[in-house]
mmCIF file of C-alpha atoms in Angstrom:
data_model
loop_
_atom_site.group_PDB
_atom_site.id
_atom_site.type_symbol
_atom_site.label_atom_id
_atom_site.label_comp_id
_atom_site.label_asym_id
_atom_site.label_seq_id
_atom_site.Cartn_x
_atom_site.Cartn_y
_atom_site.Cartn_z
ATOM 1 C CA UNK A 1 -2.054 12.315 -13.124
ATOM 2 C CA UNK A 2 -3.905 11.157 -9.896
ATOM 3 C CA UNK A 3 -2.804 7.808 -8.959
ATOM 4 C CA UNK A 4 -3.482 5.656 -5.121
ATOM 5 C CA UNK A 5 -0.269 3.326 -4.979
ATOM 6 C CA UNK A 6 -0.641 0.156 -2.373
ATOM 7 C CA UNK A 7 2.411 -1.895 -1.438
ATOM 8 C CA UNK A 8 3.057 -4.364 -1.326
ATOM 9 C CA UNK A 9 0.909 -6.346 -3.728
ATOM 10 C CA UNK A 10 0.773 -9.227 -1.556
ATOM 11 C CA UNK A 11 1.800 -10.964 1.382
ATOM 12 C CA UNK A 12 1.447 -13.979 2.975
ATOM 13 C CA UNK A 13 2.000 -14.221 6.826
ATOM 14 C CA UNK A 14 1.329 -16.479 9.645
ATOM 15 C CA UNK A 15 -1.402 -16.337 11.977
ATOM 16 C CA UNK A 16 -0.825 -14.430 14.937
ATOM 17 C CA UNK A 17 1.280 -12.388 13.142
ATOM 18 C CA UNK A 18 1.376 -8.223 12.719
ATOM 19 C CA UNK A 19 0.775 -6.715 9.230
ATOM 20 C CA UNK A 20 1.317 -3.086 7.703
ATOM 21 C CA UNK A 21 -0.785 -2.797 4.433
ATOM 22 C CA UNK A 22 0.686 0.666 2.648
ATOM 23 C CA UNK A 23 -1.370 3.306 0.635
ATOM 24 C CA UNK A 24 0.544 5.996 -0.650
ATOM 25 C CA UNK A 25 -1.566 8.991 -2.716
ATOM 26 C CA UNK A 26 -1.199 11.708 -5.594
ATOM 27 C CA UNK A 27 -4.938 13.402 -5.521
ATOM 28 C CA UNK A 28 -5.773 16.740 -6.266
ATOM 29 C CA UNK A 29 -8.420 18.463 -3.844
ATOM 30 C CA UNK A 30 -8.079 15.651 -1.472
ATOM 31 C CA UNK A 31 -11.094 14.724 0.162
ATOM 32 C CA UNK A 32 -11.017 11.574 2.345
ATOM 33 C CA UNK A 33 -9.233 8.601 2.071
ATOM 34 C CA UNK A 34 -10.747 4.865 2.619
ATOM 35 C CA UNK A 35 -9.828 1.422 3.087
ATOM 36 C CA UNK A 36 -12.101 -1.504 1.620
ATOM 37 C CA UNK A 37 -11.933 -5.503 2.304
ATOM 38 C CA UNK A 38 -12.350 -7.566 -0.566
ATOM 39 C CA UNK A 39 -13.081 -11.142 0.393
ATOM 40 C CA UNK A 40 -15.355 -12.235 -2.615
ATOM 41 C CA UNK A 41 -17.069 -9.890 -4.656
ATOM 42 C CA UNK A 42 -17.930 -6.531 -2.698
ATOM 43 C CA UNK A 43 -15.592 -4.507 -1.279
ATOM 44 C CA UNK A 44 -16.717 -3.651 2.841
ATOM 45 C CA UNK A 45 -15.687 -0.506 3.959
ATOM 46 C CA UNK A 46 -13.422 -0.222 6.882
ATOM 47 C CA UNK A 47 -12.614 2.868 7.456
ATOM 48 C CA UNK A 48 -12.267 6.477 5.906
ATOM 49 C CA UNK A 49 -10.139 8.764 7.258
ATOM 50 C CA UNK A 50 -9.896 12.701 6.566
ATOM 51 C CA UNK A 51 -7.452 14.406 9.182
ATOM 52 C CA UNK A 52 -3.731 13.781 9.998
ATOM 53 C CA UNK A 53 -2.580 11.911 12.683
ATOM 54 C CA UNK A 54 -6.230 10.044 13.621
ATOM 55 C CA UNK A 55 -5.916 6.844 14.571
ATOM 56 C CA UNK A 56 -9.081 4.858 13.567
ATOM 57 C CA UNK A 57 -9.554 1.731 15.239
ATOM 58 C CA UNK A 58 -12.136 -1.637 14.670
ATOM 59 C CA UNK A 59 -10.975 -4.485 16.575
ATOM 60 C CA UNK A 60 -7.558 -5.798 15.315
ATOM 61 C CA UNK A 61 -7.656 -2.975 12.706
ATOM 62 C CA UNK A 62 -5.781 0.315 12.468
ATOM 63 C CA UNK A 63 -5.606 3.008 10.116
ATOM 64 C CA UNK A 64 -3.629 6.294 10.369
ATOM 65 C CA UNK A 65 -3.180 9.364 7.315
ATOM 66 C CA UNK A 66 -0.685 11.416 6.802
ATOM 67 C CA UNK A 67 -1.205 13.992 4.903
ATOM 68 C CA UNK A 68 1.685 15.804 4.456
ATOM 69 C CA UNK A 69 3.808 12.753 3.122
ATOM 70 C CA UNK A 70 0.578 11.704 1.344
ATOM 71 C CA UNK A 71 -0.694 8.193 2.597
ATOM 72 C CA UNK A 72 -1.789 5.743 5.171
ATOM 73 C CA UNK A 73 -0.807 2.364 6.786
ATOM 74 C CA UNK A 74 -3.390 -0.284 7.465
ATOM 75 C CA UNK A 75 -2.697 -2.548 10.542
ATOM 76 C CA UNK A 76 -3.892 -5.872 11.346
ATOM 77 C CA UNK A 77 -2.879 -7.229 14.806
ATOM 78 C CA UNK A 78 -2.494 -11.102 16.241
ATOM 79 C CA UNK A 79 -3.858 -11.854 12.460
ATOM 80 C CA UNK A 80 -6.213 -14.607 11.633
ATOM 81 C CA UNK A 81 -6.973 -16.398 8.768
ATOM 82 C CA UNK A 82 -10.648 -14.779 8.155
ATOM 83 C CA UNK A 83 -8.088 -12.235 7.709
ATOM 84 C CA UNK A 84 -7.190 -13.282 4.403
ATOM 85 C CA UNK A 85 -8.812 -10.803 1.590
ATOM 86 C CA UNK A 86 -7.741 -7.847 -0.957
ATOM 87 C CA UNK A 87 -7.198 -4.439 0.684
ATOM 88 C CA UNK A 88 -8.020 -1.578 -1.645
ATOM 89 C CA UNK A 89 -6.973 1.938 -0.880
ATOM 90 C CA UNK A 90 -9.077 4.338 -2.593
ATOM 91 C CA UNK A 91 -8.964 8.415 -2.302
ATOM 92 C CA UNK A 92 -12.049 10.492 -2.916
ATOM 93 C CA UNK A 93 -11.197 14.281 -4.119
ATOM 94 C CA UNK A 94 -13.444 17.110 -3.791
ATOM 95 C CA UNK A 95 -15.212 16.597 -7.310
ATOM 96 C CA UNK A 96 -16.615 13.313 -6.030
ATOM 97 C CA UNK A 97 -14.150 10.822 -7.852
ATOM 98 C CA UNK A 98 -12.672 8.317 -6.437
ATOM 99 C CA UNK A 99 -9.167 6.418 -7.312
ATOM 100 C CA UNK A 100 -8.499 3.316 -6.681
ATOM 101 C CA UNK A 101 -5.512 1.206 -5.523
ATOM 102 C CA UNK A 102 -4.344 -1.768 -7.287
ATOM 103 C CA UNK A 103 -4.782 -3.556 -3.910
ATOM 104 C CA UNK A 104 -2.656 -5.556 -0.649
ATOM 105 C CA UNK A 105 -3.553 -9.551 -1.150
ATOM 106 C CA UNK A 106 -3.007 -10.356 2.242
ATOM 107 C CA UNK A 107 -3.122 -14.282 3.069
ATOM 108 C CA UNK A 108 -2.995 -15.881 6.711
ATOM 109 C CA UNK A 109 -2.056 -19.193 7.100
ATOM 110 C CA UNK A 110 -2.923 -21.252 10.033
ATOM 111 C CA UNK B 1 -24.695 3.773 5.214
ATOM 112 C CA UNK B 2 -26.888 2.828 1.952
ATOM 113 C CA UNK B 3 -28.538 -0.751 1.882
ATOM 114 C CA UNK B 4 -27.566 -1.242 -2.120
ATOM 115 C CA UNK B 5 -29.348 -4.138 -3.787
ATOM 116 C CA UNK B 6 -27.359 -5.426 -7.067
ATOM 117 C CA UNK B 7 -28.790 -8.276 -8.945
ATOM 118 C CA UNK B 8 -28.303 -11.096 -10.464
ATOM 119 C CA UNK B 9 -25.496 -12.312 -7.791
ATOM 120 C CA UNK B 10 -23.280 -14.534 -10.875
ATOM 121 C CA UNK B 11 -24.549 -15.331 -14.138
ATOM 122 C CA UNK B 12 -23.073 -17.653 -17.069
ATOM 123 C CA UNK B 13 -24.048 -16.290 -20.509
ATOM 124 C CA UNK B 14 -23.704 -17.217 -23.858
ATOM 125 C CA UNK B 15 -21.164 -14.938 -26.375
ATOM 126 C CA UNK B 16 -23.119 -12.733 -28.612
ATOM 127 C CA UNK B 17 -26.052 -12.098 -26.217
ATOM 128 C CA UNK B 18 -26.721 -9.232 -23.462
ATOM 129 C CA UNK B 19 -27.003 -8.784 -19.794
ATOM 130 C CA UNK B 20 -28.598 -6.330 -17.563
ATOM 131 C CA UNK B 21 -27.524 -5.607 -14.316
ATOM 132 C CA UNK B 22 -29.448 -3.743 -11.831
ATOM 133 C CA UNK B 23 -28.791 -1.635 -8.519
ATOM 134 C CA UNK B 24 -31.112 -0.496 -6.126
ATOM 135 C CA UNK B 25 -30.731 1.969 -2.953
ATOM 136 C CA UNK B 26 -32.598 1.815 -0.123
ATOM 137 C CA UNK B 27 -32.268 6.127 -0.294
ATOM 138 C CA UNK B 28 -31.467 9.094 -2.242
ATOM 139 C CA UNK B 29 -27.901 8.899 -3.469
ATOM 140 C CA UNK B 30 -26.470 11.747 -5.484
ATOM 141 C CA UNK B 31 -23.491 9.861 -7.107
ATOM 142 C CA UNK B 32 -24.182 6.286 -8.726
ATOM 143 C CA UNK B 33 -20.862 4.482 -10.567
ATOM 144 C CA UNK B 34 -20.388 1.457 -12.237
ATOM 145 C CA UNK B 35 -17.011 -0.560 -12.145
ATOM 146 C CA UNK B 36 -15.603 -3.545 -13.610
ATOM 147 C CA UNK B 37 -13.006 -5.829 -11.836
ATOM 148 C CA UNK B 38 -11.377 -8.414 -14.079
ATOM 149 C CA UNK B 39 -9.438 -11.346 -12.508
ATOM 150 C CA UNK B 40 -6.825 -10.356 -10.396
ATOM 151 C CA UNK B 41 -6.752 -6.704 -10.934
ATOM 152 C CA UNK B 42 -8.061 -3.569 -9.309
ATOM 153 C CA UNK B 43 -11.766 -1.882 -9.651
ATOM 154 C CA UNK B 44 -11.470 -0.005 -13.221
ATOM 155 C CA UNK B 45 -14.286 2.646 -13.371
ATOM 156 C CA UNK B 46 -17.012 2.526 -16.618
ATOM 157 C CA UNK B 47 -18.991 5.189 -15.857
ATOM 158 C CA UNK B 48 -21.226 7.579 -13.485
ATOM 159 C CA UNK B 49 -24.718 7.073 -14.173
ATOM 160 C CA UNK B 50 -26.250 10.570 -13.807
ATOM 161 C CA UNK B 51 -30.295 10.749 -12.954
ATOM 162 C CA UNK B 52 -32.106 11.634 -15.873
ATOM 163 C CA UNK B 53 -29.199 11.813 -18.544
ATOM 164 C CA UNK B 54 -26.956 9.927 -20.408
ATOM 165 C CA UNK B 55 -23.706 8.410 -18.526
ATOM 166 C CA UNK B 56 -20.343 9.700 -18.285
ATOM 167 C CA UNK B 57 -18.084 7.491 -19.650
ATOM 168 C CA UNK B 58 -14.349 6.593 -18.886
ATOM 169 C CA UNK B 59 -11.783 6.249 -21.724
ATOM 170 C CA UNK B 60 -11.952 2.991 -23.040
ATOM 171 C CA UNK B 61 -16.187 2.701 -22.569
ATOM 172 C CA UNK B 62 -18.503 3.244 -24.626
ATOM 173 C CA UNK B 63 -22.593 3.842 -24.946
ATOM 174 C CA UNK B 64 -23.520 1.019 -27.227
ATOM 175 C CA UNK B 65 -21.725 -1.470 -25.166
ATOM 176 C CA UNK B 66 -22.559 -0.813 -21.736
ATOM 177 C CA UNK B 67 -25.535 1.585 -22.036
ATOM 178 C CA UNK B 68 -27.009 2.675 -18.297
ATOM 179 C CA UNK B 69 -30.042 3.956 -16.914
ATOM 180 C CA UNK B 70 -30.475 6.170 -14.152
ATOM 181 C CA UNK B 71 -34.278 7.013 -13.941
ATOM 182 C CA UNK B 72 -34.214 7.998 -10.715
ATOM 183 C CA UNK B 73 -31.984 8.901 -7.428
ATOM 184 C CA UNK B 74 -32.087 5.268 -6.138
ATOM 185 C CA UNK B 75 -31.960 3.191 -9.445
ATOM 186 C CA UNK B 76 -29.860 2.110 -11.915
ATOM 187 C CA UNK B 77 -28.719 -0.355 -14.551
ATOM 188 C CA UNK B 78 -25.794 -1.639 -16.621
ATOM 189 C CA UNK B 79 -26.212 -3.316 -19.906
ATOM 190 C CA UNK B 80 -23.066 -5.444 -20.951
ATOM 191 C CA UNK B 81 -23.810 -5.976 -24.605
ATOM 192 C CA UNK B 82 -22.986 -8.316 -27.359
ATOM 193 C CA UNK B 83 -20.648 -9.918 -24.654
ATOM 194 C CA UNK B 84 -17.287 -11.908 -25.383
ATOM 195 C CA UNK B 85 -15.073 -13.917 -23.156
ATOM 196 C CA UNK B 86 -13.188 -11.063 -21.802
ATOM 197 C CA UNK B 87 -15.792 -9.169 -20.634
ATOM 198 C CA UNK B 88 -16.053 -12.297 -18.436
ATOM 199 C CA UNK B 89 -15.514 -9.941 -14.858
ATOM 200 C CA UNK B 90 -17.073 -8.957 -11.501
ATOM 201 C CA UNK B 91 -18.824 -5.726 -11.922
ATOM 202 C CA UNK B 92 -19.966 -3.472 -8.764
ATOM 203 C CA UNK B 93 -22.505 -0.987 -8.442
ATOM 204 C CA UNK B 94 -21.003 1.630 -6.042
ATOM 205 C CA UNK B 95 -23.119 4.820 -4.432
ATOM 206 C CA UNK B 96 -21.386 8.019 -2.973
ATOM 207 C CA UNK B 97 -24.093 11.120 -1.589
ATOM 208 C CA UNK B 98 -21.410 13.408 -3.150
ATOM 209 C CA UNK B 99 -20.741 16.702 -1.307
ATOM 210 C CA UNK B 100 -22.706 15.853 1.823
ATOM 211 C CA UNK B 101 -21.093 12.766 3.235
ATOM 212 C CA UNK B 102 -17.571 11.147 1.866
ATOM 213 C CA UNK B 103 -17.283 7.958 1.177
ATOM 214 C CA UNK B 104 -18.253 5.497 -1.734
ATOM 215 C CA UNK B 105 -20.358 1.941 -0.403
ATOM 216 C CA UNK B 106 -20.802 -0.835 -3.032
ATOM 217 C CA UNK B 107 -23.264 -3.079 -3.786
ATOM 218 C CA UNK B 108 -22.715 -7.423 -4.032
ATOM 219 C CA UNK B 109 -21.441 -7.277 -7.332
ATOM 220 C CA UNK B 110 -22.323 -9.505 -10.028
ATOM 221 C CA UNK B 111 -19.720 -12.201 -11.465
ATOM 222 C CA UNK B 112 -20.340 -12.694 -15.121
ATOM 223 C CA UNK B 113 -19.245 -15.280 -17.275
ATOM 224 C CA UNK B 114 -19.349 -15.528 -20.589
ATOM 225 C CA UNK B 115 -19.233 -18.928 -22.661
#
Protein backbone atom coordinates (compact mmCIF):
# COMPACT_ATOMS: atom_id res chain seq x y z
CA UNK A 1 0.00 0.00 0.00
CA UNK A 2 1.43 3.54 -0.78
CA UNK A 3 1.71 5.48 2.29
CA UNK A 4 3.90 9.30 2.95
CA UNK A 5 4.83 8.99 6.80
CA UNK A 6 5.84 12.58 8.55
CA UNK A 7 7.44 12.62 11.99
CA UNK A 8 7.09 13.82 14.22
CA UNK A 9 3.48 14.93 14.51
CA UNK A 10 4.33 17.96 16.26
CA UNK A 11 6.72 20.07 17.87
CA UNK A 12 6.95 22.99 19.65
CA UNK A 13 10.31 24.95 19.74
CA UNK A 14 11.63 28.27 20.60
CA UNK A 15 12.30 31.02 18.38
CA UNK A 16 15.60 31.16 17.03
CA UNK A 17 15.74 27.73 17.16
CA UNK A 18 16.70 24.89 14.24
CA UNK A 19 14.00 22.38 13.15
CA UNK A 20 14.10 19.01 11.04
CA UNK A 21 10.49 18.22 9.81
CA UNK A 22 10.77 14.29 8.48
CA UNK A 23 8.94 12.72 5.41
CA UNK A 24 9.60 9.28 4.88
CA UNK A 25 7.81 7.51 1.52
CA UNK A 26 6.44 4.05 0.12
CA UNK A 27 5.23 5.17 -3.64
CA UNK A 28 5.24 3.19 -6.55
CA UNK A 29 6.50 4.97 -9.87
CA UNK A 30 7.76 7.81 -7.87
CA UNK A 31 7.39 10.99 -9.42
CA UNK A 32 8.27 14.08 -7.32
CA UNK A 33 7.99 14.73 -3.92
CA UNK A 34 6.58 18.18 -2.28
CA UNK A 35 6.36 20.02 0.80
CA UNK A 36 3.18 22.29 1.58
CA UNK A 37 2.60 25.01 4.53
CA UNK A 38 -0.59 24.93 6.10
CA UNK A 39 -1.24 28.06 8.11
CA UNK A 40 -5.13 28.35 7.73
CA UNK A 41 -6.92 26.76 5.11
CA UNK A 42 -4.69 26.28 1.85
CA UNK A 43 -1.79 24.50 1.77
CA UNK A 44 1.33 26.89 -0.10
CA UNK A 45 3.70 25.00 -1.84
CA UNK A 46 7.28 25.16 -0.87
CA UNK A 47 9.08 23.13 -2.65
CA UNK A 48 9.06 19.87 -4.87
CA UNK A 49 11.89 18.01 -5.27
CA UNK A 50 12.63 15.08 -7.90
CA UNK A 51 16.47 14.10 -7.81
CA UNK A 52 18.72 12.83 -4.94
CA UNK A 53 20.92 14.80 -3.12
CA UNK A 54 19.39 18.53 -4.33
CA UNK A 55 19.35 20.83 -1.89
CA UNK A 56 16.41 23.29 -2.45
CA UNK A 57 16.61 26.39 -0.68
CA UNK A 58 13.89 29.60 0.11
CA UNK A 59 15.14 31.73 2.74
CA UNK A 60 15.33 29.91 6.15
CA UNK A 61 13.99 26.79 4.33
CA UNK A 62 15.69 23.59 3.22
CA UNK A 63 14.65 20.54 1.65
CA UNK A 64 16.80 17.55 0.55
CA UNK A 65 15.43 13.73 -1.03
CA UNK A 66 16.82 10.78 -0.79
CA UNK A 67 15.79 8.45 -2.79
CA UNK A 68 17.35 5.46 -2.12
CA UNK A 69 16.33 5.39 1.69
CA UNK A 70 13.00 6.88 0.50
CA UNK A 71 12.36 10.43 2.06
CA UNK A 72 13.22 13.98 2.81
CA UNK A 73 13.99 16.38 5.74
CA UNK A 74 12.52 19.84 5.86
CA UNK A 75 14.70 22.53 7.61
CA UNK A 76 13.78 25.68 9.14
CA UNK A 77 16.70 27.85 10.40
CA UNK A 78 16.89 30.79 13.32
CA UNK A 79 12.89 29.94 13.40
CA UNK A 80 10.25 32.50 13.92
CA UNK A 81 6.98 32.44 15.06
CA UNK A 82 5.22 33.19 11.48
CA UNK A 83 6.84 29.94 11.40
CA UNK A 84 4.22 28.25 13.16
CA UNK A 85 1.89 26.09 10.59
CA UNK A 86 1.19 22.27 9.45
CA UNK A 87 3.84 20.79 7.14
CA UNK A 88 2.40 18.22 4.77
CA UNK A 89 4.60 15.90 2.82
CA UNK A 90 2.92 14.67 -0.15
CA UNK A 91 4.45 12.28 -3.08
CA UNK A 92 3.11 12.41 -6.61
CA UNK A 93 3.68 8.95 -8.66
CA UNK A 94 3.74 8.67 -12.27
CA UNK A 95 -0.16 8.05 -12.67
CA UNK A 96 -0.77 11.56 -11.37
CA UNK A 97 -1.86 10.68 -7.67
CA UNK A 98 -0.75 12.15 -5.02
CA UNK A 99 -0.39 10.85 -1.17
CA UNK A 100 -0.49 12.71 1.47
CA UNK A 101 1.24 12.95 4.88
CA UNK A 102 -0.56 13.13 8.05
CA UNK A 103 1.47 16.34 8.66
CA UNK A 104 4.57 18.16 11.16
CA UNK A 105 2.51 20.84 13.54
CA UNK A 106 5.32 22.89 14.09
CA UNK A 107 4.76 25.82 16.78
CA UNK A 108 7.33 28.73 17.60
CA UNK A 109 7.09 30.44 20.61
CA UNK A 110 8.48 33.81 21.18
CA UNK B 1 1.75 28.18 -11.17
CA UNK B 2 -2.27 28.20 -11.57
CA UNK B 3 -4.20 31.28 -10.06
CA UNK B 4 -7.19 28.82 -8.57
CA UNK B 5 -10.30 30.68 -7.45
CA UNK B 6 -12.45 28.53 -4.79
CA UNK B 7 -15.55 30.04 -3.45
CA UNK B 8 -17.43 30.65 -0.88
CA UNK B 9 -14.26 31.28 1.58
CA UNK B 10 -16.42 29.69 5.06
CA UNK B 11 -19.96 29.09 5.18
CA UNK B 12 -22.38 28.05 8.21
CA UNK B 13 -25.27 25.87 6.97
CA UNK B 14 -28.15 24.39 8.28
CA UNK B 15 -28.33 20.17 8.62
CA UNK B 16 -30.43 18.69 5.96
CA UNK B 17 -29.66 21.29 3.24
CA UNK B 18 -26.83 21.44 0.37
CA UNK B 19 -23.80 23.35 -0.58
CA UNK B 20 -21.97 23.99 -3.71
CA UNK B 21 -18.56 24.73 -3.90
CA UNK B 22 -16.86 26.05 -6.86
CA UNK B 23 -13.17 26.22 -8.35
CA UNK B 24 -11.96 28.16 -11.02
CA UNK B 25 -8.41 28.19 -12.94
CA UNK B 26 -7.01 30.90 -14.42
CA UNK B 27 -5.68 27.98 -17.33
CA UNK B 28 -6.00 24.64 -18.73
CA UNK B 29 -5.38 22.06 -16.04
CA UNK B 30 -5.49 18.40 -16.92
CA UNK B 31 -5.99 16.97 -13.34
CA UNK B 32 -8.74 18.65 -11.01
CA UNK B 33 -9.23 16.86 -7.24
CA UNK B 34 -11.30 17.51 -4.51
CA UNK B 35 -10.23 16.89 -0.78
CA UNK B 36 -11.68 17.11 2.53
CA UNK B 37 -9.67 18.01 5.73
CA UNK B 38 -11.54 17.43 8.98
CA UNK B 39 -10.21 18.99 12.24
CA UNK B 40 -6.92 18.07 13.02
CA UNK B 41 -6.22 15.50 10.47
CA UNK B 42 -4.55 15.22 7.11
CA UNK B 43 -6.08 16.10 3.42
CA UNK B 44 -8.31 12.81 2.67
CA UNK B 45 -8.97 12.71 -1.14
CA UNK B 46 -12.98 12.53 -2.50
CA UNK B 47 -12.49 12.44 -5.87
CA UNK B 48 -10.87 13.56 -9.40
CA UNK B 49 -13.25 15.46 -11.29
CA UNK B 50 -12.61 14.39 -14.92
CA UNK B 51 -13.78 17.05 -17.88
CA UNK B 52 -16.78 15.92 -19.39
CA UNK B 53 -17.55 12.69 -17.25
CA UNK B 54 -18.59 11.54 -14.14
CA UNK B 55 -15.95 11.67 -11.07
CA UNK B 56 -13.76 9.11 -9.78
CA UNK B 57 -14.48 8.42 -6.49
CA UNK B 58 -12.35 7.28 -3.41
CA UNK B 59 -13.57 4.47 -1.09
CA UNK B 60 -15.73 5.83 1.33
CA UNK B 61 -17.45 8.67 -1.37
CA UNK B 62 -20.08 8.51 -3.08
CA UNK B 63 -22.11 10.28 -6.23
CA UNK B 64 -25.29 11.28 -4.52
CA UNK B 65 -23.50 12.92 -1.74
CA UNK B 66 -20.86 14.89 -3.19
CA UNK B 67 -21.80 14.94 -6.90
CA UNK B 68 -19.08 17.17 -9.13
CA UNK B 69 -18.99 18.87 -12.27
CA UNK B 70 -16.25 19.29 -14.51
CA UNK B 71 -17.63 21.04 -17.71
CA UNK B 72 -14.64 22.19 -18.77
CA UNK B 73 -10.59 22.19 -18.32
CA UNK B 74 -10.68 25.18 -15.89
CA UNK B 75 -13.98 24.55 -13.89
CA UNK B 76 -15.35 22.66 -11.40
CA UNK B 77 -17.73 22.06 -8.52
CA UNK B 78 -18.43 20.05 -5.37
CA UNK B 79 -21.85 19.50 -4.03
CA UNK B 80 -21.87 18.44 -0.24
CA UNK B 81 -25.40 17.17 0.08
CA UNK B 82 -27.99 16.61 2.67
CA UNK B 83 -25.13 17.76 5.10
CA UNK B 84 -24.74 16.67 8.90
CA UNK B 85 -22.46 17.87 11.59
CA UNK B 86 -19.58 15.81 10.61
CA UNK B 87 -19.28 16.77 7.34
CA UNK B 88 -18.54 20.05 9.19
CA UNK B 89 -14.61 20.28 7.40
CA UNK B 90 -12.29 22.41 5.24
CA UNK B 91 -12.48 21.20 1.75
CA UNK B 92 -9.73 22.21 -1.04
CA UNK B 93 -9.92 22.31 -4.60
CA UNK B 94 -6.43 21.18 -5.79
CA UNK B 95 -5.14 21.32 -9.73
CA UNK B 96 -2.14 19.18 -11.07
CA UNK B 97 -1.34 19.59 -15.32
CA UNK B 98 -0.65 15.80 -15.00
CA UNK B 99 2.19 14.43 -17.18
CA UNK B 100 3.58 17.79 -18.25
CA UNK B 101 4.57 19.55 -15.08
CA UNK B 102 4.63 17.78 -11.37
CA UNK B 103 3.22 19.19 -8.76
CA UNK B 104 -0.39 19.64 -7.27
CA UNK B 105 -1.38 23.74 -6.25
CA UNK B 106 -4.60 24.24 -4.21
CA UNK B 107 -7.08 26.59 -4.13
CA UNK B 108 -8.34 28.80 -0.56
CA UNK B 109 -10.41 26.16 0.58
CA UNK B 110 -13.74 26.53 1.93
CA UNK B 111 -14.50 25.92 5.82
CA UNK B 112 -17.97 24.55 6.20
CA UNK B 113 -20.01 24.32 9.08
CA UNK B 114 -22.87 22.70 9.59
CA UNK B 115 -25.56 23.57 12.39
Amino acid sequence: EDKVVQSPLSLVVHEGDTVTLNCSYEVTNFRSLLWYKQEKKAPTFLFMLTSSGIEKKSGRLSSILDKKELFSILNITATQTGDSAIYLCAVENTGNQFYFGTGTSLTVIP
Amino acid sequence: SAVISQKPSRDICQRGTSLTIQCQVDSQVTMMFWYRQQPGQSLTLIATANQGSEATYESGFVIDKFPISRPNLTFSTLTVSNMSPEDSSIYLCSVAYGQEVSGAFFGQGTRLTVV
